[in-house]
Short mmCIF file of C-alpha atoms and ligand atoms in Angstrom, two decimals:
data_model
loop_
_atom_site.label_atom_id
_atom_site.label_comp_id
_atom_site.label_asym_id
_atom_site.label_seq_id
_atom_site.Cartn_x
_atom_site.Cartn_y
_atom_site.Cartn_z
CA MET A 26 168.27 74.21 -14.37
CA SER A 27 167.44 73.05 -17.90
CA GLN A 28 165.26 75.24 -20.09
CA PHE A 29 163.53 75.04 -23.43
CA ILE A 30 164.33 77.85 -25.83
CA ILE A 31 161.67 78.17 -28.50
CA ASN A 32 161.59 80.49 -31.48
CA GLY A 33 158.14 81.30 -32.75
CA PRO A 34 155.89 81.63 -34.52
CA ALA A 35 155.99 78.05 -35.77
CA LYS A 36 154.27 76.28 -38.62
CA LEU A 37 154.19 72.55 -38.01
CA SER A 38 154.22 69.99 -40.78
CA GLY A 39 154.63 66.27 -41.35
CA GLU A 40 153.80 63.47 -38.95
CA ILE A 41 154.18 62.95 -35.22
CA PRO A 42 153.65 59.54 -33.62
CA VAL A 43 152.01 59.26 -30.21
CA ASN A 44 153.66 57.23 -27.44
CA GLY A 45 152.14 54.79 -24.97
CA ALA A 46 149.79 56.21 -22.34
CA LYS A 47 151.65 57.39 -19.24
CA ASN A 48 148.58 57.00 -17.06
CA LEU A 49 148.13 53.40 -18.09
CA ALA A 50 151.82 52.48 -17.84
CA LEU A 51 151.79 53.82 -14.29
CA LYS A 52 149.00 51.37 -13.38
CA ILE A 53 150.07 48.21 -15.17
CA ILE A 54 153.48 48.31 -13.44
CA PRO A 55 151.99 48.10 -9.90
CA ALA A 56 149.30 45.70 -11.20
CA SER A 57 152.15 43.23 -11.74
CA ILE A 58 152.26 42.83 -7.94
CA ILE A 59 149.02 40.83 -8.01
CA LEU A 60 150.16 38.57 -10.86
CA ALA A 61 151.28 35.01 -10.25
CA ASP A 62 153.94 35.11 -12.99
CA GLU A 63 155.91 37.29 -15.41
CA ILE A 64 154.41 40.05 -17.52
CA THR A 65 155.91 41.66 -20.64
CA ILE A 66 154.74 45.20 -21.26
CA THR A 67 155.24 46.87 -24.64
CA ASN A 68 154.86 50.48 -25.89
CA LEU A 69 156.14 51.82 -22.59
CA PRO A 70 156.84 55.59 -22.74
CA ASP A 71 160.41 56.57 -21.84
CA ILE A 72 159.68 59.09 -19.07
CA GLU A 73 160.93 59.63 -15.55
CA ASP A 74 157.78 58.55 -13.69
CA ILE A 75 157.99 55.15 -15.39
CA ASP A 76 161.61 54.69 -14.31
CA ARG A 77 160.55 55.64 -10.79
CA ALA A 78 157.74 53.09 -10.81
CA LEU A 79 160.14 50.38 -12.03
CA SER A 80 162.76 51.35 -9.39
CA LEU A 81 160.07 51.18 -6.72
CA LEU A 82 159.16 47.68 -7.85
CA GLU A 83 162.84 46.66 -7.63
CA ILE A 84 163.14 48.12 -4.13
CA LEU A 85 160.20 45.90 -3.17
CA GLY A 86 162.07 42.84 -4.50
CA GLY A 87 160.68 42.68 -8.05
CA LYS A 88 162.83 42.00 -11.13
CA THR A 89 162.57 44.33 -14.12
CA GLU A 90 164.34 44.06 -17.46
CA LYS A 91 163.80 47.08 -19.68
CA ARG A 92 164.85 47.26 -23.32
CA GLY A 93 163.64 50.36 -25.14
CA SER A 94 159.87 50.48 -24.89
CA ARG A 95 159.56 46.87 -23.64
CA VAL A 96 159.86 45.72 -20.07
CA LYS A 97 159.68 42.26 -18.53
CA ILE A 98 158.55 42.24 -14.90
CA ASP A 99 158.69 39.38 -12.44
CA THR A 100 157.25 40.02 -8.98
CA ARG A 101 157.23 36.40 -7.78
CA ASN A 102 159.99 37.10 -5.24
CA LEU A 103 158.62 40.39 -3.98
CA ASN A 104 159.52 40.55 -0.28
CA LYS A 105 158.83 44.10 0.96
CA ASN A 106 155.56 45.85 1.60
CA GLU A 107 156.75 49.33 2.59
CA LEU A 108 157.05 52.27 0.16
CA PRO A 109 160.17 54.33 0.94
CA LYS A 110 159.46 58.02 1.50
CA ASP A 111 162.16 59.42 -0.79
CA ILE A 112 160.68 57.77 -3.89
CA ALA A 113 156.95 57.71 -2.99
CA ASN A 114 157.14 61.44 -2.25
CA LYS A 115 158.23 62.14 -5.80
CA PHE A 116 155.26 60.80 -7.73
CA ARG A 117 151.55 60.60 -7.16
CA ALA A 118 151.22 57.21 -8.86
CA SER A 119 153.11 55.58 -5.98
CA ILE A 120 149.64 55.33 -4.41
CA MET A 121 148.89 52.70 -7.08
CA PHE A 122 151.24 50.27 -5.32
CA VAL A 123 149.27 50.36 -2.08
CA GLY A 124 146.20 48.26 -3.04
CA PRO A 125 148.17 45.50 -4.80
CA LEU A 126 150.62 45.25 -1.84
CA LEU A 127 147.72 45.10 0.61
CA ALA A 128 146.03 42.39 -1.47
CA ARG A 129 149.23 40.36 -1.70
CA PHE A 130 150.73 40.73 1.81
CA GLY A 131 147.73 41.67 3.95
CA GLU A 132 149.67 44.72 5.12
CA VAL A 133 151.25 47.81 3.56
CA LYS A 134 153.09 50.86 4.94
CA PHE A 135 153.38 54.05 2.88
CA PRO A 136 153.85 57.82 3.13
CA HIS A 137 151.57 60.43 1.54
CA PRO A 138 152.30 60.38 -2.23
CA GLY A 139 153.86 63.37 -4.04
CA GLY A 140 153.36 64.61 -7.65
CA CYS A 141 152.09 67.71 -9.49
CA VAL A 142 150.77 70.35 -7.08
CA ILE A 143 147.41 70.77 -8.78
CA GLY A 144 144.84 69.56 -6.26
CA ALA A 145 143.61 70.80 -2.92
CA GLY A 146 145.49 69.94 0.27
CA GLY A 147 148.41 68.18 -1.49
CA ARG A 148 146.04 65.85 -3.39
CA PRO A 149 144.10 63.79 -0.87
CA ILE A 150 143.96 59.98 -0.65
CA ASP A 151 140.87 59.76 1.58
CA ILE A 152 138.84 57.90 -1.06
CA PHE A 153 141.49 55.20 -1.39
CA VAL A 154 141.69 54.72 2.35
CA GLU A 155 137.90 54.64 2.75
CA GLY A 156 137.66 52.06 -0.05
CA PHE A 157 140.36 49.81 1.43
CA LYS A 158 138.57 50.00 4.78
CA LYS A 159 135.34 48.88 3.07
CA LEU A 160 137.23 45.79 1.90
CA GLY A 161 138.14 45.07 5.51
CA ALA A 162 141.48 46.84 6.02
CA GLU A 163 142.32 48.66 9.25
CA LEU A 164 144.23 51.93 9.18
CA LYS A 165 146.89 53.21 11.60
CA ILE A 166 148.93 56.37 11.15
CA GLN A 167 152.43 56.14 12.64
CA ASN A 168 155.43 58.47 12.18
CA ASP A 169 154.06 60.18 9.06
CA HIS A 170 153.19 56.82 7.49
CA TYR A 171 149.90 55.09 6.83
CA ILE A 172 149.69 51.40 7.74
CA LEU A 173 146.85 49.33 6.29
CA LYS A 174 146.27 45.79 7.54
CA ALA A 175 143.78 43.11 6.58
CA LYS A 176 143.97 39.43 7.52
CA LYS A 177 141.68 38.72 4.59
CA LEU A 178 140.17 41.28 2.24
CA ARG A 179 136.46 40.72 1.76
CA GLY A 180 134.23 41.93 -1.07
CA ASN A 181 131.79 44.72 -0.26
CA THR A 182 129.89 47.56 -1.91
CA TYR A 183 131.55 50.96 -2.15
CA PHE A 184 130.16 54.17 -3.64
CA PHE A 185 132.94 56.60 -4.64
CA PRO A 186 132.01 60.02 -3.19
CA ASN A 187 134.05 61.67 -5.98
CA VAL A 188 134.77 60.13 -9.36
CA SER A 189 138.47 59.26 -9.14
CA VAL A 190 140.54 57.55 -11.80
CA THR A 191 143.31 56.15 -9.63
CA ALA A 192 140.97 55.23 -6.76
CA THR A 193 138.75 53.27 -9.19
CA GLU A 194 141.79 51.46 -10.58
CA SER A 195 143.18 50.78 -7.10
CA LEU A 196 140.03 49.26 -5.70
CA MET A 197 139.47 47.25 -8.86
CA MET A 198 142.94 45.68 -8.54
CA THR A 199 142.64 45.14 -4.80
CA ALA A 200 139.17 43.57 -5.00
CA THR A 201 140.46 41.14 -7.64
CA LEU A 202 142.18 39.12 -4.90
CA ALA A 203 139.55 39.71 -2.16
CA SER A 204 137.12 36.96 -1.24
CA GLY A 205 133.55 37.32 -2.51
CA THR A 206 132.04 40.00 -4.70
CA THR A 207 132.81 43.72 -4.68
CA THR A 208 130.50 46.26 -6.28
CA LEU A 209 132.00 49.66 -7.04
CA LYS A 210 129.60 52.49 -7.85
CA ASN A 211 130.22 55.94 -9.35
CA CYS A 212 133.41 54.63 -10.96
CA ALA A 213 135.65 56.58 -13.33
CA MET A 214 135.28 55.34 -16.94
CA GLU A 215 138.59 56.28 -18.59
CA PRO A 216 139.82 54.00 -21.43
CA GLU A 217 142.91 53.17 -19.33
CA ILE A 218 140.61 51.55 -16.74
CA THR A 219 138.86 49.46 -19.38
CA GLU A 220 142.23 48.32 -20.78
CA LEU A 221 143.49 47.31 -17.35
CA ALA A 222 140.29 45.39 -16.56
CA GLN A 223 140.32 43.63 -19.91
CA TYR A 224 143.92 42.52 -19.37
CA LEU A 225 143.22 41.24 -15.85
CA ASN A 226 140.14 39.38 -17.13
CA GLU A 227 142.11 37.73 -19.94
CA ASN A 228 144.47 36.41 -17.26
CA GLY A 229 141.98 35.04 -14.77
CA ALA A 230 140.24 37.97 -13.06
CA ASP A 231 136.47 38.46 -13.13
CA ILE A 232 135.71 42.17 -13.51
CA GLN A 233 132.43 43.22 -15.12
CA GLY A 234 131.35 46.73 -16.07
CA ALA A 235 134.71 48.51 -16.53
CA GLY A 236 134.06 51.64 -18.62
CA THR A 237 130.63 52.09 -16.97
CA PRO A 238 129.77 53.70 -13.60
CA THR A 239 129.23 50.34 -11.87
CA MET A 240 131.78 47.55 -11.67
CA THR A 241 131.33 44.11 -10.19
CA ILE A 242 134.45 42.20 -9.23
CA LYS A 243 134.34 38.57 -8.20
CA GLY A 244 137.46 37.74 -6.22
CA VAL A 245 139.77 35.05 -7.64
CA ASP A 246 142.73 33.14 -6.15
CA ASN A 247 145.24 34.24 -8.71
CA VAL A 248 145.78 36.14 -11.93
CA SER A 249 148.47 35.04 -14.35
CA GLY A 250 150.95 37.27 -16.26
CA GLY A 251 151.32 37.35 -20.03
CA LYS A 252 151.66 40.25 -22.46
CA PHE A 253 150.29 43.76 -22.26
CA HIS A 254 150.46 46.43 -24.96
CA ILE A 255 149.94 50.00 -23.76
CA ILE A 256 147.38 52.02 -25.75
CA PRO A 257 148.36 55.42 -27.22
CA ASP A 258 148.34 58.37 -24.84
CA ARG A 259 145.09 60.24 -25.49
CA ILE A 260 146.36 63.38 -23.75
CA GLU A 261 149.44 63.46 -25.96
CA THR A 262 147.15 63.02 -28.99
CA GLY A 263 144.96 65.91 -27.86
CA SER A 264 147.96 68.11 -27.02
CA PHE A 265 149.42 67.65 -30.52
CA ALA A 266 146.01 68.24 -32.14
CA ILE A 267 145.60 71.51 -30.22
CA MET A 268 149.20 72.48 -31.02
CA ALA A 269 148.45 72.12 -34.75
CA ALA A 270 145.15 74.00 -34.46
CA ALA A 271 146.61 76.89 -32.43
CA THR A 272 149.47 77.41 -34.89
CA GLY A 273 147.22 77.10 -37.97
CA SER A 274 149.23 74.12 -39.18
CA GLU A 275 148.55 70.94 -41.05
CA LEU A 276 149.80 68.00 -39.00
CA THR A 277 149.23 64.25 -39.08
CA ILE A 278 149.20 62.51 -35.72
CA THR A 279 149.91 58.79 -36.06
CA ASP A 280 149.78 55.77 -33.73
CA CYS A 281 146.86 57.32 -31.87
CA ARG A 282 143.24 56.55 -30.98
CA PRO A 283 141.05 59.47 -32.13
CA ASP A 284 138.02 57.73 -30.55
CA HIS A 285 139.58 58.42 -27.12
CA ILE A 286 139.43 62.21 -27.70
CA GLN A 287 135.93 62.33 -29.18
CA ILE A 288 134.95 65.33 -27.05
CA LEU A 289 137.86 67.42 -28.40
CA LEU A 290 137.06 66.46 -32.00
CA THR A 291 133.40 67.33 -31.46
CA ILE A 292 134.46 70.77 -30.21
CA PHE A 293 136.87 71.14 -33.16
CA GLU A 294 133.85 70.75 -35.46
CA LYS A 295 132.03 73.51 -33.57
CA ILE A 296 134.97 75.93 -33.63
CA GLY A 297 135.91 75.44 -37.27
CA ILE A 298 138.98 73.24 -37.04
CA LYS A 299 138.90 70.76 -39.87
CA TYR A 300 140.32 67.30 -39.55
CA GLN A 301 140.34 63.84 -41.06
CA ARG A 302 140.64 60.69 -39.04
CA GLY A 303 141.21 57.00 -39.36
CA ARG A 304 141.22 54.30 -36.71
CA ASP A 305 144.78 55.14 -35.62
CA TRP A 306 145.58 58.51 -37.20
CA LEU A 307 144.33 62.06 -37.13
CA LYS A 308 145.12 64.82 -39.60
CA ILE A 309 144.52 68.38 -38.47
CA LYS A 310 143.94 70.76 -41.39
CA ARG A 311 145.05 74.37 -41.65
CA SER A 312 142.13 76.34 -40.21
CA PRO A 313 142.59 80.11 -40.41
CA LYS A 314 139.66 81.21 -38.19
CA ILE A 315 138.81 79.61 -34.87
CA GLN A 316 135.48 80.30 -33.19
CA PRO A 317 135.32 80.59 -29.38
CA TYR A 318 133.73 77.77 -27.39
CA SER A 319 133.44 77.49 -23.62
CA ILE A 320 134.35 74.27 -21.85
CA LYS A 321 133.91 72.71 -18.45
CA THR A 322 136.31 69.89 -17.54
CA HIS A 323 134.62 66.60 -16.74
CA GLU A 324 135.51 62.98 -16.11
CA TYR A 325 135.79 60.79 -19.23
CA PRO A 326 134.17 60.91 -21.76
CA GLY A 327 133.83 64.63 -20.96
CA PHE A 328 136.50 67.27 -21.55
CA PRO A 329 139.71 66.07 -19.82
CA THR A 330 141.26 68.33 -17.21
CA ASP A 331 144.63 67.32 -18.66
CA LEU A 332 143.76 69.09 -21.94
CA GLN A 333 142.35 72.19 -20.26
CA PRO A 334 145.64 74.22 -20.28
CA PRO A 335 146.39 73.56 -24.00
CA TYR A 336 142.76 74.36 -24.90
CA THR A 337 142.96 77.69 -23.04
CA VAL A 338 145.93 78.65 -25.23
CA LEU A 339 143.86 77.73 -28.30
CA MET A 340 141.07 80.02 -27.11
CA THR A 341 143.49 82.99 -26.97
CA GLN A 342 143.51 82.63 -30.78
CA ALA A 343 139.71 82.34 -31.18
CA GLN A 344 137.54 85.16 -32.60
CA GLY A 345 135.70 86.07 -29.40
CA THR A 346 135.10 85.19 -25.78
CA SER A 347 135.11 81.81 -24.09
CA ILE A 348 134.97 80.62 -20.50
CA ILE A 349 137.20 77.85 -19.26
CA HIS A 350 135.81 76.12 -16.18
CA GLU A 351 138.16 73.72 -14.37
CA THR A 352 136.04 71.48 -12.18
CA ILE A 353 138.46 68.69 -11.19
CA TYR A 354 141.45 70.45 -9.62
CA ASP A 355 141.76 73.58 -7.48
CA ARG A 356 145.15 74.72 -8.69
CA ARG A 357 145.12 74.07 -12.37
CA LEU A 358 144.70 77.62 -13.63
CA PHE A 359 147.89 79.12 -12.16
CA TYR A 360 149.59 79.15 -15.56
CA VAL A 361 146.97 81.63 -16.89
CA ASP A 362 148.97 84.41 -15.27
CA MET A 363 151.86 83.51 -17.57
CA LEU A 364 149.61 83.58 -20.63
CA SER A 365 148.50 87.08 -19.60
CA GLN A 366 152.13 88.14 -19.33
CA MET A 367 152.53 86.90 -22.91
CA GLY A 368 149.68 89.19 -24.03
CA ALA A 369 146.59 86.98 -23.63
CA ASP A 370 143.44 88.87 -22.59
CA THR A 371 142.18 86.84 -19.63
CA ILE A 372 140.03 87.58 -16.58
CA MET A 373 140.18 85.20 -13.61
CA CYS A 374 136.66 84.96 -12.19
CA ASP A 375 137.63 82.66 -9.31
CA PRO A 376 140.14 79.82 -8.82
CA HIS A 377 138.08 77.61 -11.15
CA ARG A 378 137.03 79.88 -14.01
CA VAL A 379 138.80 82.13 -16.48
CA VAL A 380 137.37 84.27 -19.27
CA VAL A 381 139.50 84.36 -22.41
CA ASN A 382 139.01 87.15 -24.95
CA GLY A 383 140.54 86.30 -28.31
CA PRO A 384 142.18 86.70 -30.63
CA THR A 385 145.33 88.19 -29.15
CA LYS A 386 148.89 88.29 -30.34
CA LEU A 387 151.22 86.51 -27.93
CA TYR A 388 154.75 87.73 -27.20
CA ASN A 389 157.92 85.98 -26.10
CA LYS A 390 158.68 85.85 -22.37
CA LYS A 391 160.73 84.06 -19.76
CA LEU A 392 158.39 81.45 -18.28
CA THR A 393 158.44 78.64 -15.72
CA SER A 394 156.41 75.50 -16.10
CA PRO A 395 154.24 75.05 -12.97
CA ASP A 396 153.13 71.49 -13.80
CA LEU A 397 153.10 68.93 -16.59
CA ARG A 398 150.00 69.95 -18.55
CA ALA A 399 150.55 73.68 -18.01
CA GLY A 400 154.06 73.04 -19.34
CA ILE A 401 152.86 71.72 -22.70
CA ALA A 402 150.40 74.65 -22.84
CA LEU A 403 153.31 77.08 -22.43
CA ILE A 404 155.14 75.31 -25.27
CA ILE A 405 152.04 75.76 -27.47
CA ALA A 406 151.84 79.44 -26.48
CA SER A 407 155.53 79.85 -27.39
CA LEU A 408 154.85 78.38 -30.81
CA VAL A 409 152.12 80.97 -31.36
CA ALA A 410 154.24 83.84 -29.98
CA GLU A 411 156.73 85.99 -31.86
CA GLY A 412 160.38 85.70 -30.90
CA GLU A 413 162.37 83.64 -28.42
CA THR A 414 160.57 82.22 -25.38
CA GLN A 415 162.42 80.53 -22.54
CA ILE A 416 160.61 77.94 -20.41
CA GLY A 417 162.19 76.87 -17.12
CA ASN A 418 161.41 73.93 -14.81
CA ILE A 419 161.06 71.68 -17.85
CA TYR A 420 161.50 68.65 -15.63
CA GLN A 421 157.74 69.02 -15.21
CA ILE A 422 157.25 68.61 -18.99
CA ASP A 423 159.75 65.74 -19.37
CA ARG A 424 157.78 63.84 -16.70
CA GLY A 425 154.93 63.24 -19.16
CA TYR A 426 156.08 63.93 -22.71
CA GLU A 427 158.97 61.76 -23.86
CA LYS A 428 161.80 63.70 -25.59
CA ILE A 429 159.35 66.39 -26.56
CA ASP A 430 162.06 68.72 -27.96
CA LYS A 431 163.45 66.09 -30.30
CA ARG A 432 160.00 65.06 -31.49
CA LEU A 433 158.83 68.64 -32.08
CA ARG A 434 161.99 69.45 -34.06
CA LYS A 435 160.97 66.72 -36.52
CA ILE A 436 157.73 68.55 -37.29
CA GLY A 437 159.43 71.89 -37.85
CA VAL A 438 159.64 73.49 -34.41
CA ASN A 439 162.69 75.56 -33.51
CA ILE A 440 163.16 74.27 -29.95
CA ASN A 441 166.38 73.67 -28.05
CA ARG A 442 167.25 72.47 -24.58
CA SER A 443 169.82 74.48 -22.65
CA LYS A 444 171.52 73.39 -19.44
N1 EPU B 527 140.28 63.13 -4.85
C1 EPU B 527 139.95 63.18 -3.54
N2 EPU B 527 140.33 62.13 -2.72
C2 EPU B 527 141.01 61.07 -3.19
C3 EPU B 527 141.35 61.02 -4.56
C4 EPU B 527 140.96 62.08 -5.37
O1 EPU B 527 139.35 64.13 -3.08
O2 EPU B 527 141.32 60.16 -2.39
C5 EPU B 527 139.88 64.24 -5.72
C6 EPU B 527 141.09 64.96 -6.34
O3 EPU B 527 141.66 65.93 -5.49
C7 EPU B 527 140.45 65.58 -7.57
C8 EPU B 527 139.40 64.55 -7.99
O4 EPU B 527 139.18 63.72 -6.84
O5 EPU B 527 139.82 66.77 -7.24
C9 EPU B 527 139.74 63.69 -9.14
O6 EPU B 527 141.06 63.20 -9.00
P1 EPU B 527 141.43 61.75 -9.48
O7 EPU B 527 141.63 60.91 -8.28
O8 EPU B 527 140.56 61.29 -10.59
O9 EPU B 527 142.83 62.05 -10.11
P2 EPU B 527 143.94 61.05 -10.08
O10 EPU B 527 143.37 59.69 -10.19
O11 EPU B 527 144.86 61.35 -8.97
C10 EPU B 527 144.38 60.80 -12.66
C11 EPU B 527 145.54 61.13 -13.53
C12 EPU B 527 145.66 62.63 -13.66
C13 EPU B 527 144.36 63.19 -14.25
C14 EPU B 527 143.17 62.76 -13.38
C15 EPU B 527 141.83 63.17 -13.93
C16 EPU B 527 147.04 59.31 -13.05
C17 EPU B 527 148.32 58.87 -12.46
N3 EPU B 527 146.75 60.59 -12.92
O12 EPU B 527 144.69 61.41 -11.42
O13 EPU B 527 146.71 62.88 -14.55
O14 EPU B 527 144.41 64.58 -14.29
O15 EPU B 527 143.17 61.34 -13.22
O16 EPU B 527 141.66 62.65 -15.19
O17 EPU B 527 146.32 58.53 -13.65
C18 EPU B 527 148.43 64.13 -15.51
O18 EPU B 527 148.67 63.16 -16.23
O19 EPU B 527 148.94 65.28 -15.70
C19 EPU B 527 147.52 63.98 -14.39
C20 EPU B 527 147.50 64.83 -13.37
#
């Protein structure tokens, strides 16, 4: 199995550009199912989940033509409405195909989606199913597969019992082709949702309120294709910013949207990390002393759960005690054990909270990446640590951060990939 071998401590310098947002790319690809003609997507990140999403579309009968970070998609001849288990089991975002297929064919068959093992009970899909039922779909479970059927989807009101990013996006896309008006309440408000809604609106949809807790969607007969440019990945931006802060480096992050990580920048001001920002760049300054600051993860615009593991590493270098409270996922603090093995002074209070006493020196270790965001956190810890750290299961890191080794080498990191 491939590994990263990292020699620390590292001082980063220069510039690092941010790629297109994974969690938007993974939605615009299935959104193409509800379009009446071709779509060209640009700034697509080159990561495995994207290739999977494109393969899935091809299996369903779609045509995809990918050149570098641009892909042309044509779903006019789509002729299947069943998600094969072997591919759907490999990534959580396969669930994003369900609503558009239901809206287009009136029926969809799919297995339980796979992905990072960070949520309770294999990451439930009850909210999706409940929402589709509200729009008039009937559910059957047969041979480990869900089957949803609806002669005609009809607008309705649905209140999300939990704020869910993908469920909000799914119902928004599905309701776009339903008859009548759908009102969604307690919606997620992530910038990726606003981008998706704006694109659909520019091409014929009628979605009001994206980016607020209440959305109103008036069903339309069709939505045309066109061009879609993926916004910069805010989690990548935040990960690089924390990487610079934790290693006491000066680093310029380009091609990014600092306004999408406002909460992190606000905390940086509180903990003494200096920065400068423009509309699409962020420069982290060398900040020798970091103050501790406790966080609680929250839906956007609160502190993102996806930046919680990198931030915990940062707090191991702070002058005092902080509490990290993970509120979104049940299994997103497993990596803390590895930080402790590296020398971090941490106390697990319960599965959701960890106390971090800083500052501590970190030491090299042999580590395994449990999931994507924990993986980047372990890379950051290795950059702080003395000596050679090995990180295994890096497939989990490659899933979300395109060619991370190559890109980090350009800013001065001694990182190599071994087979
Ligand atoms: N939930 C349910 N039932 C559902 C759906 C969700 O109980 O039917 C629960 C989840 O178990 C979790 C909470 O609701 O406790 C919120 O999960 P959400 O549905 O918002 O997460 P998601 O939509 O599956 C997206 C991102 C995640 C990111 C979260 C939170 C995609 C493909 N994934 O997941 O990204 O952590 O929102 O911001 O957009 C990542 O990139 O590493 C990643 C995991």
